[in-house]
Short mmCIF file of C-alpha atoms in Angstrom, two decimals:
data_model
loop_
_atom_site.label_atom_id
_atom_site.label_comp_id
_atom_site.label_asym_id
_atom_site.label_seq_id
_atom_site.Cartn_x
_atom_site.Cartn_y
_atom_site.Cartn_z
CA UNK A 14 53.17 8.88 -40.07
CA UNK A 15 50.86 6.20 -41.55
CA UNK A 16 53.03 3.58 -40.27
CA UNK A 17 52.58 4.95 -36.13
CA UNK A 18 49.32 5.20 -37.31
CA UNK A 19 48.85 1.50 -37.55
CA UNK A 20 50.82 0.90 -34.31
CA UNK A 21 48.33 3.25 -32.34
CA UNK A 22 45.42 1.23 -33.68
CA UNK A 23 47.37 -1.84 -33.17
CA UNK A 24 47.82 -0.45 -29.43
CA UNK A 25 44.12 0.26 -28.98
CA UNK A 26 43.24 -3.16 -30.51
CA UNK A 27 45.26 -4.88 -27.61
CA UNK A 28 44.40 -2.73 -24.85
CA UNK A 29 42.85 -3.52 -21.53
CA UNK A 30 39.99 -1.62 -22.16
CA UNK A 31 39.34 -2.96 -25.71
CA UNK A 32 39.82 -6.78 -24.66
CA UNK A 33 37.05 -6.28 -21.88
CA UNK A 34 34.55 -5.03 -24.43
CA UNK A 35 35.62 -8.72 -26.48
CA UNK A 36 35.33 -10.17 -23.08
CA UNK A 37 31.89 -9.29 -22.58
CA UNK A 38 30.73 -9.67 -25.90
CA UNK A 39 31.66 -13.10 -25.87
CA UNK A 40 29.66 -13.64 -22.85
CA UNK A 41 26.59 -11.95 -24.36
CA UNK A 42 27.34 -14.38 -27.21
CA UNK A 43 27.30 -17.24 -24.96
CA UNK A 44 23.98 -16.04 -23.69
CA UNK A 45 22.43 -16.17 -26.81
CA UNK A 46 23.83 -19.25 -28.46
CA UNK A 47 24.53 -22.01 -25.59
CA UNK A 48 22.37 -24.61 -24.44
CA UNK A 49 19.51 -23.86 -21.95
CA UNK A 50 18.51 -27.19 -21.87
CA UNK A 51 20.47 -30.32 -20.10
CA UNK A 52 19.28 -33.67 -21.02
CA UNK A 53 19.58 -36.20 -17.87
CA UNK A 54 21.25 -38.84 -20.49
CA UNK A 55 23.79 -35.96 -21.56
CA UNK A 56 25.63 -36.16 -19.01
CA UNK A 57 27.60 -38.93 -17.40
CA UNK A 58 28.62 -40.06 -13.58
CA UNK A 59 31.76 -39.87 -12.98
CA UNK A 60 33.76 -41.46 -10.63
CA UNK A 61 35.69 -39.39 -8.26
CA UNK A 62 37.57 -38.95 -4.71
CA UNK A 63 34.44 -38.24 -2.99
CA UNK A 64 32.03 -40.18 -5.50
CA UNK A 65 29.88 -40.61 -8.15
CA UNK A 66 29.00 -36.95 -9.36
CA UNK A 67 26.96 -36.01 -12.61
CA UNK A 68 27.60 -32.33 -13.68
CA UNK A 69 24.97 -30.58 -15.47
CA UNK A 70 26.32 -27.13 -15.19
CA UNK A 71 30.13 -25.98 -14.65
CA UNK A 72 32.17 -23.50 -15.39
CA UNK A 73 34.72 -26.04 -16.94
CA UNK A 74 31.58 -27.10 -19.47
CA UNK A 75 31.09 -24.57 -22.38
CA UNK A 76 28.58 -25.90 -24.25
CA UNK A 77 25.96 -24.11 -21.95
CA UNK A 78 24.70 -20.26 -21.77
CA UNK A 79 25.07 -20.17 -18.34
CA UNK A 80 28.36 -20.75 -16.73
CA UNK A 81 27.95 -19.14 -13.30
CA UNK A 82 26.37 -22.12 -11.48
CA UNK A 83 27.50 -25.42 -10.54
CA UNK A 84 24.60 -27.91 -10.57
CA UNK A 85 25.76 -31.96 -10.15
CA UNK A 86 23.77 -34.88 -9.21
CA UNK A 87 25.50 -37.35 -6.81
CA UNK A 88 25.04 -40.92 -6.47
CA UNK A 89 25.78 -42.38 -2.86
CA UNK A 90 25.72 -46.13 -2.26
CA UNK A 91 27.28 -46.59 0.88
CA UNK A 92 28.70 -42.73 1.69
CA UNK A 93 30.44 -40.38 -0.23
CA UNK A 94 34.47 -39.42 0.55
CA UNK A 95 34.76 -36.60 3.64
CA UNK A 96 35.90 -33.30 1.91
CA UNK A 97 36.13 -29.41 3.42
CA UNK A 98 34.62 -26.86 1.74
CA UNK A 99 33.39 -23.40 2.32
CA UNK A 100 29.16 -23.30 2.65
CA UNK A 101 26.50 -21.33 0.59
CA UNK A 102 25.93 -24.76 -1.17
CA UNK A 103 22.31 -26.48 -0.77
CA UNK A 104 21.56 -30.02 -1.91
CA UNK A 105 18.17 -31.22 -2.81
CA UNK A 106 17.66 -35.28 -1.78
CA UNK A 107 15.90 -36.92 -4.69
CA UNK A 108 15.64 -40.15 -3.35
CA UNK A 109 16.71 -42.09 -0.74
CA UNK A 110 17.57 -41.95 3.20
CA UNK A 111 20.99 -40.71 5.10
CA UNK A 112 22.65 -38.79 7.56
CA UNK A 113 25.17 -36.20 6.62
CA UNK A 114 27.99 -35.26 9.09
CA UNK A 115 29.25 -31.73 9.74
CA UNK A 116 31.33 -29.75 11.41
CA UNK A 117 29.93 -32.01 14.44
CA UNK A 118 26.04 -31.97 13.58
CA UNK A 119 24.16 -34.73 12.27
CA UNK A 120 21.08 -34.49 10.17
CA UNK A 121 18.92 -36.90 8.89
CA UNK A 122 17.32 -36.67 5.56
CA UNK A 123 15.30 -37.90 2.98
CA UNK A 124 13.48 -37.27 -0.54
CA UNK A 125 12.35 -34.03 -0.77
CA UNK A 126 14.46 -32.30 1.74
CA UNK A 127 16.96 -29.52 1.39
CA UNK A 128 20.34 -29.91 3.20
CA UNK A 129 22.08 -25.97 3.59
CA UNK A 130 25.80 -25.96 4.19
CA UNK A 131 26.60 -22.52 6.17
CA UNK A 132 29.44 -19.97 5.29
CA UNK A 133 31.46 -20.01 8.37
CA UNK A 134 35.19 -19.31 9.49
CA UNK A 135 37.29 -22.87 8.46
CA UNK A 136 34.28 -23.92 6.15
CA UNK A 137 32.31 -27.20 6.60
CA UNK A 138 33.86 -31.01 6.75
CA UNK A 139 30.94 -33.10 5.79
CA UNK A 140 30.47 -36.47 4.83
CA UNK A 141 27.36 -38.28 3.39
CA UNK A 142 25.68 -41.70 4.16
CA UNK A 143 22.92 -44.07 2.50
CA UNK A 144 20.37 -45.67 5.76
CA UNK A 145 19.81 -48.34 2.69
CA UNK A 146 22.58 -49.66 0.56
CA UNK A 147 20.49 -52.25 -0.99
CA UNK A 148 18.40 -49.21 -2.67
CA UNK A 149 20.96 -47.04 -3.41
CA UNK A 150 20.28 -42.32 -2.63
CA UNK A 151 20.85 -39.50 -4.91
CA UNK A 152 20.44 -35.89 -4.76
CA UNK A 153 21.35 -32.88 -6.55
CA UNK A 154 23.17 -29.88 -5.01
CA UNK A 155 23.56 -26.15 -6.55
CA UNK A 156 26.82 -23.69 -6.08
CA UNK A 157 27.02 -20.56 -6.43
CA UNK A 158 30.11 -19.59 -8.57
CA UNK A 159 29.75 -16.04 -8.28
CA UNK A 160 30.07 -16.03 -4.65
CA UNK A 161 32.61 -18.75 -4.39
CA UNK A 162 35.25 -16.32 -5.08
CA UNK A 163 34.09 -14.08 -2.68
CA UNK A 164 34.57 -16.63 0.46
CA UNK A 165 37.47 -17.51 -0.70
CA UNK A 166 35.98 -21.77 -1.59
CA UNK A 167 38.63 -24.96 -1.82
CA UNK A 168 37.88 -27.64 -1.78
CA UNK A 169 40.15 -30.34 1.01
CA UNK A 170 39.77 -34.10 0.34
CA UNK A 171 40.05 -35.58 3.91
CA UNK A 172 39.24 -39.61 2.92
CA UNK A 173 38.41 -41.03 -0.23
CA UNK A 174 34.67 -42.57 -0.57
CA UNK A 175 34.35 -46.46 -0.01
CA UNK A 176 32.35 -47.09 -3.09
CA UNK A 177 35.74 -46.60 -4.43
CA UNK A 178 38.51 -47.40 -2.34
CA UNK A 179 39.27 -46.23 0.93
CA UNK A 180 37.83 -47.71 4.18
CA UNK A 181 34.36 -47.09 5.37
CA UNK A 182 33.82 -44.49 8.19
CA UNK A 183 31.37 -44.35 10.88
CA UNK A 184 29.46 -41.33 12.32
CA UNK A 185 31.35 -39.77 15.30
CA UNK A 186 27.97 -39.33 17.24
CA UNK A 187 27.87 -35.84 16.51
CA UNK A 188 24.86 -33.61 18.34
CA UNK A 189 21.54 -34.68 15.94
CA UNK A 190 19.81 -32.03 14.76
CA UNK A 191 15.84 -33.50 14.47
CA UNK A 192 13.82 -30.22 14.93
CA UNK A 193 14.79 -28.29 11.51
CA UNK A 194 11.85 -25.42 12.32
CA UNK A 195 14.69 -22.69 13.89
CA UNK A 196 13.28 -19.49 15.28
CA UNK A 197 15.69 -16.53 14.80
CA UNK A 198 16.21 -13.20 16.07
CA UNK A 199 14.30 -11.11 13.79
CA UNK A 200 16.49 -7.75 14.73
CA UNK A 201 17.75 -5.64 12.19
CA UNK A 202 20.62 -2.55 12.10
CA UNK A 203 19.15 0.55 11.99
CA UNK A 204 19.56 2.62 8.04
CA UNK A 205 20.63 5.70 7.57
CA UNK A 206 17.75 7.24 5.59
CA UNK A 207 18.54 10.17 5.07
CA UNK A 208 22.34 12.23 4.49
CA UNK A 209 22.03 14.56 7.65
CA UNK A 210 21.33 11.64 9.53
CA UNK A 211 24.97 10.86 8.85
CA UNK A 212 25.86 13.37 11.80
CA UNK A 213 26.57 11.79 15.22
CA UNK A 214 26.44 8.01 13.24
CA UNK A 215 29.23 5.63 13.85
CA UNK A 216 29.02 3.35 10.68
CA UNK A 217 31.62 1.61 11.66
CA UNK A 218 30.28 0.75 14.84
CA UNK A 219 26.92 -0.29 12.91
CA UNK A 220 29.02 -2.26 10.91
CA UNK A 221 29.91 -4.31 13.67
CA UNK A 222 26.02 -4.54 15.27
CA UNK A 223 25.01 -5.60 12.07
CA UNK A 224 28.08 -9.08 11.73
CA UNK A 225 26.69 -9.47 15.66
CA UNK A 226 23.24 -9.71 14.83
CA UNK A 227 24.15 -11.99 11.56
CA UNK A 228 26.30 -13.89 14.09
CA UNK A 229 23.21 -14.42 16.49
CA UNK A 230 20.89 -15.87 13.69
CA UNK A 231 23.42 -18.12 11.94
CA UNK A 232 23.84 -19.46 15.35
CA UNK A 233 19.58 -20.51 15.44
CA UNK A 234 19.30 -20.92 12.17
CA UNK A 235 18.43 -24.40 9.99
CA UNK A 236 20.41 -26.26 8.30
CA UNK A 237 17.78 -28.54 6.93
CA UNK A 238 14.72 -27.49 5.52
CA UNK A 239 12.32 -30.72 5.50
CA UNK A 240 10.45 -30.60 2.28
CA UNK A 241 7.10 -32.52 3.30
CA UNK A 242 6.33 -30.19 6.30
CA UNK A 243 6.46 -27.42 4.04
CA UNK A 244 3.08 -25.22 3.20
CA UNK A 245 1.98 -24.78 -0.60
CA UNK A 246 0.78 -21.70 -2.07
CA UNK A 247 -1.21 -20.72 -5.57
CA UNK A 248 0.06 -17.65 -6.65
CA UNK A 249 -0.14 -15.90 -9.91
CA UNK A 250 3.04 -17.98 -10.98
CA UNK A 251 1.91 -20.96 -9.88
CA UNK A 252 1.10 -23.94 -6.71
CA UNK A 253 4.63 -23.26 -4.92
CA UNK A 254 6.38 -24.45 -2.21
CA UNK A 255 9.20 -21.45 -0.59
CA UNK A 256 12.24 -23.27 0.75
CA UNK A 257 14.67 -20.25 0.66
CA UNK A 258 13.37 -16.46 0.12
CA UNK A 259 14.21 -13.21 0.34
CA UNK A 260 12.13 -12.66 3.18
CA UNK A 261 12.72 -16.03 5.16
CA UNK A 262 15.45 -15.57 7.91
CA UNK A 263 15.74 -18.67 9.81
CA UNK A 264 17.59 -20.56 6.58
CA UNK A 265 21.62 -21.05 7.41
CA UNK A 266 22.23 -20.11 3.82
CA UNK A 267 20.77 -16.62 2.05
CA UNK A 268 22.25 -16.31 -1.02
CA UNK A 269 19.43 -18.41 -2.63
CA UNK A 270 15.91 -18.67 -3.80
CA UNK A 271 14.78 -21.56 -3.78
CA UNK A 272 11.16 -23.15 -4.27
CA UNK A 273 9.18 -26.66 -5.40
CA UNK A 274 6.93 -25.99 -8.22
CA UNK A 275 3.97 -28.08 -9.16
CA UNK A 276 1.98 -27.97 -12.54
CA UNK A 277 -1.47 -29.89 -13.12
CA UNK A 278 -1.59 -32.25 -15.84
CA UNK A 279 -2.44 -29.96 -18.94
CA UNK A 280 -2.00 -27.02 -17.11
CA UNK A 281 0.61 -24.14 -17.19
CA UNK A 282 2.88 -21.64 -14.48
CA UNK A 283 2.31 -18.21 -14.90
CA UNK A 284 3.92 -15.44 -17.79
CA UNK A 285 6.66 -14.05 -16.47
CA UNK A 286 9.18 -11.29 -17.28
CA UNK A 287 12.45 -12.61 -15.32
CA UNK A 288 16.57 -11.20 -15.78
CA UNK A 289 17.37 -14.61 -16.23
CA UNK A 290 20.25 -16.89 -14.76
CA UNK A 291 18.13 -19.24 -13.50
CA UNK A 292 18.09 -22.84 -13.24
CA UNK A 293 15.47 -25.76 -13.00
CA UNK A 294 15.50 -29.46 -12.39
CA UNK A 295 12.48 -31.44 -13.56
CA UNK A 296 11.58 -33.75 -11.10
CA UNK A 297 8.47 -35.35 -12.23
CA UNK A 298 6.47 -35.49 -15.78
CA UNK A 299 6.69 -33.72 -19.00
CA UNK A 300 6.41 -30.81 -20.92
CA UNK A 301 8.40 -27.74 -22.34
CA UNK A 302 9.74 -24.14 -20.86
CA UNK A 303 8.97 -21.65 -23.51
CA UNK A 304 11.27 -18.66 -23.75
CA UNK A 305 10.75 -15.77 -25.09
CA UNK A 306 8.38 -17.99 -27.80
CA UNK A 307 10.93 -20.66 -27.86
CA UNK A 308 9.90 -24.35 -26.67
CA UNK A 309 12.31 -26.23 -24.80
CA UNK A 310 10.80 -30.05 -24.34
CA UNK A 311 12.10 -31.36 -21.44
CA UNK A 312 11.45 -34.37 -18.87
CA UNK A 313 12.32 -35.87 -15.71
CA UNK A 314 15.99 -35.45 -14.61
CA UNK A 315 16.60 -32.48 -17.34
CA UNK A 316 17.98 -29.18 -15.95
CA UNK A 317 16.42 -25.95 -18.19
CA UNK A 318 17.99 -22.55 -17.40
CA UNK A 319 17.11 -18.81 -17.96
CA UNK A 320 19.89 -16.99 -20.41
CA UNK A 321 21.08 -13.87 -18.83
CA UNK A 322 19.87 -11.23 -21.64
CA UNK A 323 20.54 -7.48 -21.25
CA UNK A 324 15.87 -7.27 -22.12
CA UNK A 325 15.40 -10.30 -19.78
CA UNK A 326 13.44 -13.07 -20.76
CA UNK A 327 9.77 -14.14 -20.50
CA UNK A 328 9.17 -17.42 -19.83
CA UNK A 329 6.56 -19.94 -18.54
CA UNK A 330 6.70 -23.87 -18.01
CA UNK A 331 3.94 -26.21 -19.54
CA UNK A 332 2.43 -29.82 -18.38
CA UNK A 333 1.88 -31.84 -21.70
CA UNK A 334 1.42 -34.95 -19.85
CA UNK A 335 -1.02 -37.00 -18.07
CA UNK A 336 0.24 -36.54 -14.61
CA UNK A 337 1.60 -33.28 -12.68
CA UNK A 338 4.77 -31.82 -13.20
CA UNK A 339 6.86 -30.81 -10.48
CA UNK A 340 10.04 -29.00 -10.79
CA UNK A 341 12.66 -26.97 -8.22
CA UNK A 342 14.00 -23.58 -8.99
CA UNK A 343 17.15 -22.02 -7.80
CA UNK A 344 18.11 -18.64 -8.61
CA UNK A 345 20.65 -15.96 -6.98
CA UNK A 346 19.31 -14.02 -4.07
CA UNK A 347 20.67 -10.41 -4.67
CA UNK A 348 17.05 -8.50 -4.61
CA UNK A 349 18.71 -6.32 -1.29
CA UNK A 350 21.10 -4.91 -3.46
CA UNK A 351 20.22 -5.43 -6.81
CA UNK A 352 16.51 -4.95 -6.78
CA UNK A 353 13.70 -7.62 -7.49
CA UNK A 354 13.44 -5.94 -11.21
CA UNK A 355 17.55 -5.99 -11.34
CA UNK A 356 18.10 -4.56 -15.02
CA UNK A 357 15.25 -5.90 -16.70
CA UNK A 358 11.78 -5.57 -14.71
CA UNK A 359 10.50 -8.57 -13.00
CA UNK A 360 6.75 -8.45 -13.81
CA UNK A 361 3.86 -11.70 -14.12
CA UNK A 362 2.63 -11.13 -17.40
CA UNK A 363 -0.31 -13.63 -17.17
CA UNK A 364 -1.26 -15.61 -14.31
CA UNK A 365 -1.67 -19.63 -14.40
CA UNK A 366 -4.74 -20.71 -14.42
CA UNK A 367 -5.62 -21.96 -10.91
CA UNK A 368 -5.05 -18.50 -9.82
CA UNK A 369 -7.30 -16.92 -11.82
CA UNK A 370 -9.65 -19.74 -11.11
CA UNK A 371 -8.70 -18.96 -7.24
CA UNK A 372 -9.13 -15.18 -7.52
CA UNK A 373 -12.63 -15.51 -9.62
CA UNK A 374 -14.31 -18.20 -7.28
#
């Protein structure tokens, strides 16, 4: 008796159900004991097929709490290799000039723009290049590895990057995008709000008037959101810049937030109460996130995330330096499903202080 005793515990121990509680307790773990901070000098380039790529975050690196983002700098000195992928991946230029190459389109960038790859049947064959060799371009690009499942992402190496070996490609004098400010149709499927509205409804048919109307504005939208044309705004967080939002449409990619964040010297963002699973790449100056009373000290080229913590976090960046700080943020955009407060409550706890300066003048 005591002996099938043991084997039913033994059973229980091993089970499905028992392994996914250990599954998800390790995960919590991770939340609570990886690294939020990246240094810049942490991580190396690495020479690969299609370049020179830095990883910050990755699911292949453990040493982090958060795991479901990849975030990698790339180094282009003449242009990068010519892969296929599937979209939903955005890259920030940090410095330099090019031209990027896709599916047939050619856009022109430069520091401080944001370069959106669409999801779209067959994915997107793209290929970067540097206007200046002699000075060298960079930028940083963010990937979703939640959703990469979802739309089914490979990734196809077509040609191998010159830098390395391989022989340099030209453009194939692709239509140039140069006018990134898209207007979209700003039509939306009717909802069902209410169950006896459910009588006489085709859903199904909705379904479809709903991936025609997506169709139609993927078709107008941008995939290049120029940085420098963009307006700021003080708000209780902070002096912002809104490249990707909830409530922008005319953006080829929506499963992002995304916004430029500048801090005066000695100054501070906002208080905030946040779910976490965010990430941040210091562009300019110095100073520290502090988390949940923590302080992180980071600089220019660090990445500082948000941990993922079942309370959420509250957070707020600070300028120690002498000159501003300015930072990007990239988070998931779920808030049509999920909620803006997802499980945690998003609330600004305490507003930086050029708001309130703002709201008392």
């Amino acid at each position: 008796m005591e002996r099938e005793r043991v084997k039913d515990l033994e059973a229980i121990e091993s089970s499905v159900y028992e392994q996914t509680v250990r599954y998800y307790q390790k995960w919590s773990d991770r939340q609570k004991t990886g690294k939020l901070l990246i240094h810049g000098e942490e991580r190396d380039f690495q020479a690969s097929r299609q370049g020179f790529v830095k990883f910050y975050l990755s699911p292949l690196l453990t040493d982090t709490a958060v795991s479901s983002w990849a975030v990698f700098e790339q180094l282009i000195k003449r242009q990068s290799g010519r892969h296929n992928h599937q979209g939903g991946i955005i890259i920030y230029v940090l410095e330099g000039e090019g031209l990027t190459e896709t599916n047939g389109e050619v856009l022109e960038w430069q520091a401080g723009d944001l370069l959106l790859l669409p999801i779209q049947p067959g994915g997107c064959t793209h290929q970067h290049w540097n206007k200046d060799p002699a000075k060298g371009c960079r930028w940083v690009a963010f990937r979703d590895m939640l959703v990469a499942p979802y739309i089914a992402n490979t990734i196809d190496q077509v040609s191998d990057t010159p830098d390395l070996r391989g022989a340099a490609t030209t453009l194939s004098g692709g239509v140039r995008r140069k006018d990134w400010k898209a207007r979209v149709t700003g039509e939306q499927a009717p909802l069902i709000t209410h169950p006896d509205e459910l009588a006489g409804a085709n859903l199904f048919d909705r379904l479809l008037a709903l991936r025609d109307i997506q169709r139609a504005r993927q078709a107008q939208a941008t995939w290049m959101i120029r940085g420098d044309e963009l307006p700021w705004e003080t708000n209780a967080h902070g002096k912002m810049q809104w490249f990707l939002h909830p409530c922008i449409a005319y953006s080829a990619v929506q499963t992002n937030t995304f916004y430029r964040q500048e801090i005066p010297a000695g100054s501070r963002s906002g208080l905030q109460r946040h779910g976490g699973d965010a990430v941040f790449y210091i562009l300019e100056g110095d100073g520290y996130t502090e988390i949940d009373g923590v302080r992180h000290i980071w600089k220019a080229g660090d990445v500082m995330t948000l941990p993922s913590l079942a309370t959420g976090v509250i957070y707020r960046h600070v300028n120690t330096g002498e000159t501003p700080v300015r930072l990007i943020a990239m988070e998931r955009n779920l808030v049509h499903t999920v909620g803006v407060d997802r499980h945690s409550g998003f609330e600004e706890l305490q507003s930086c202080p050029e708001y309130r300066q703002a709201k008392a003048s």
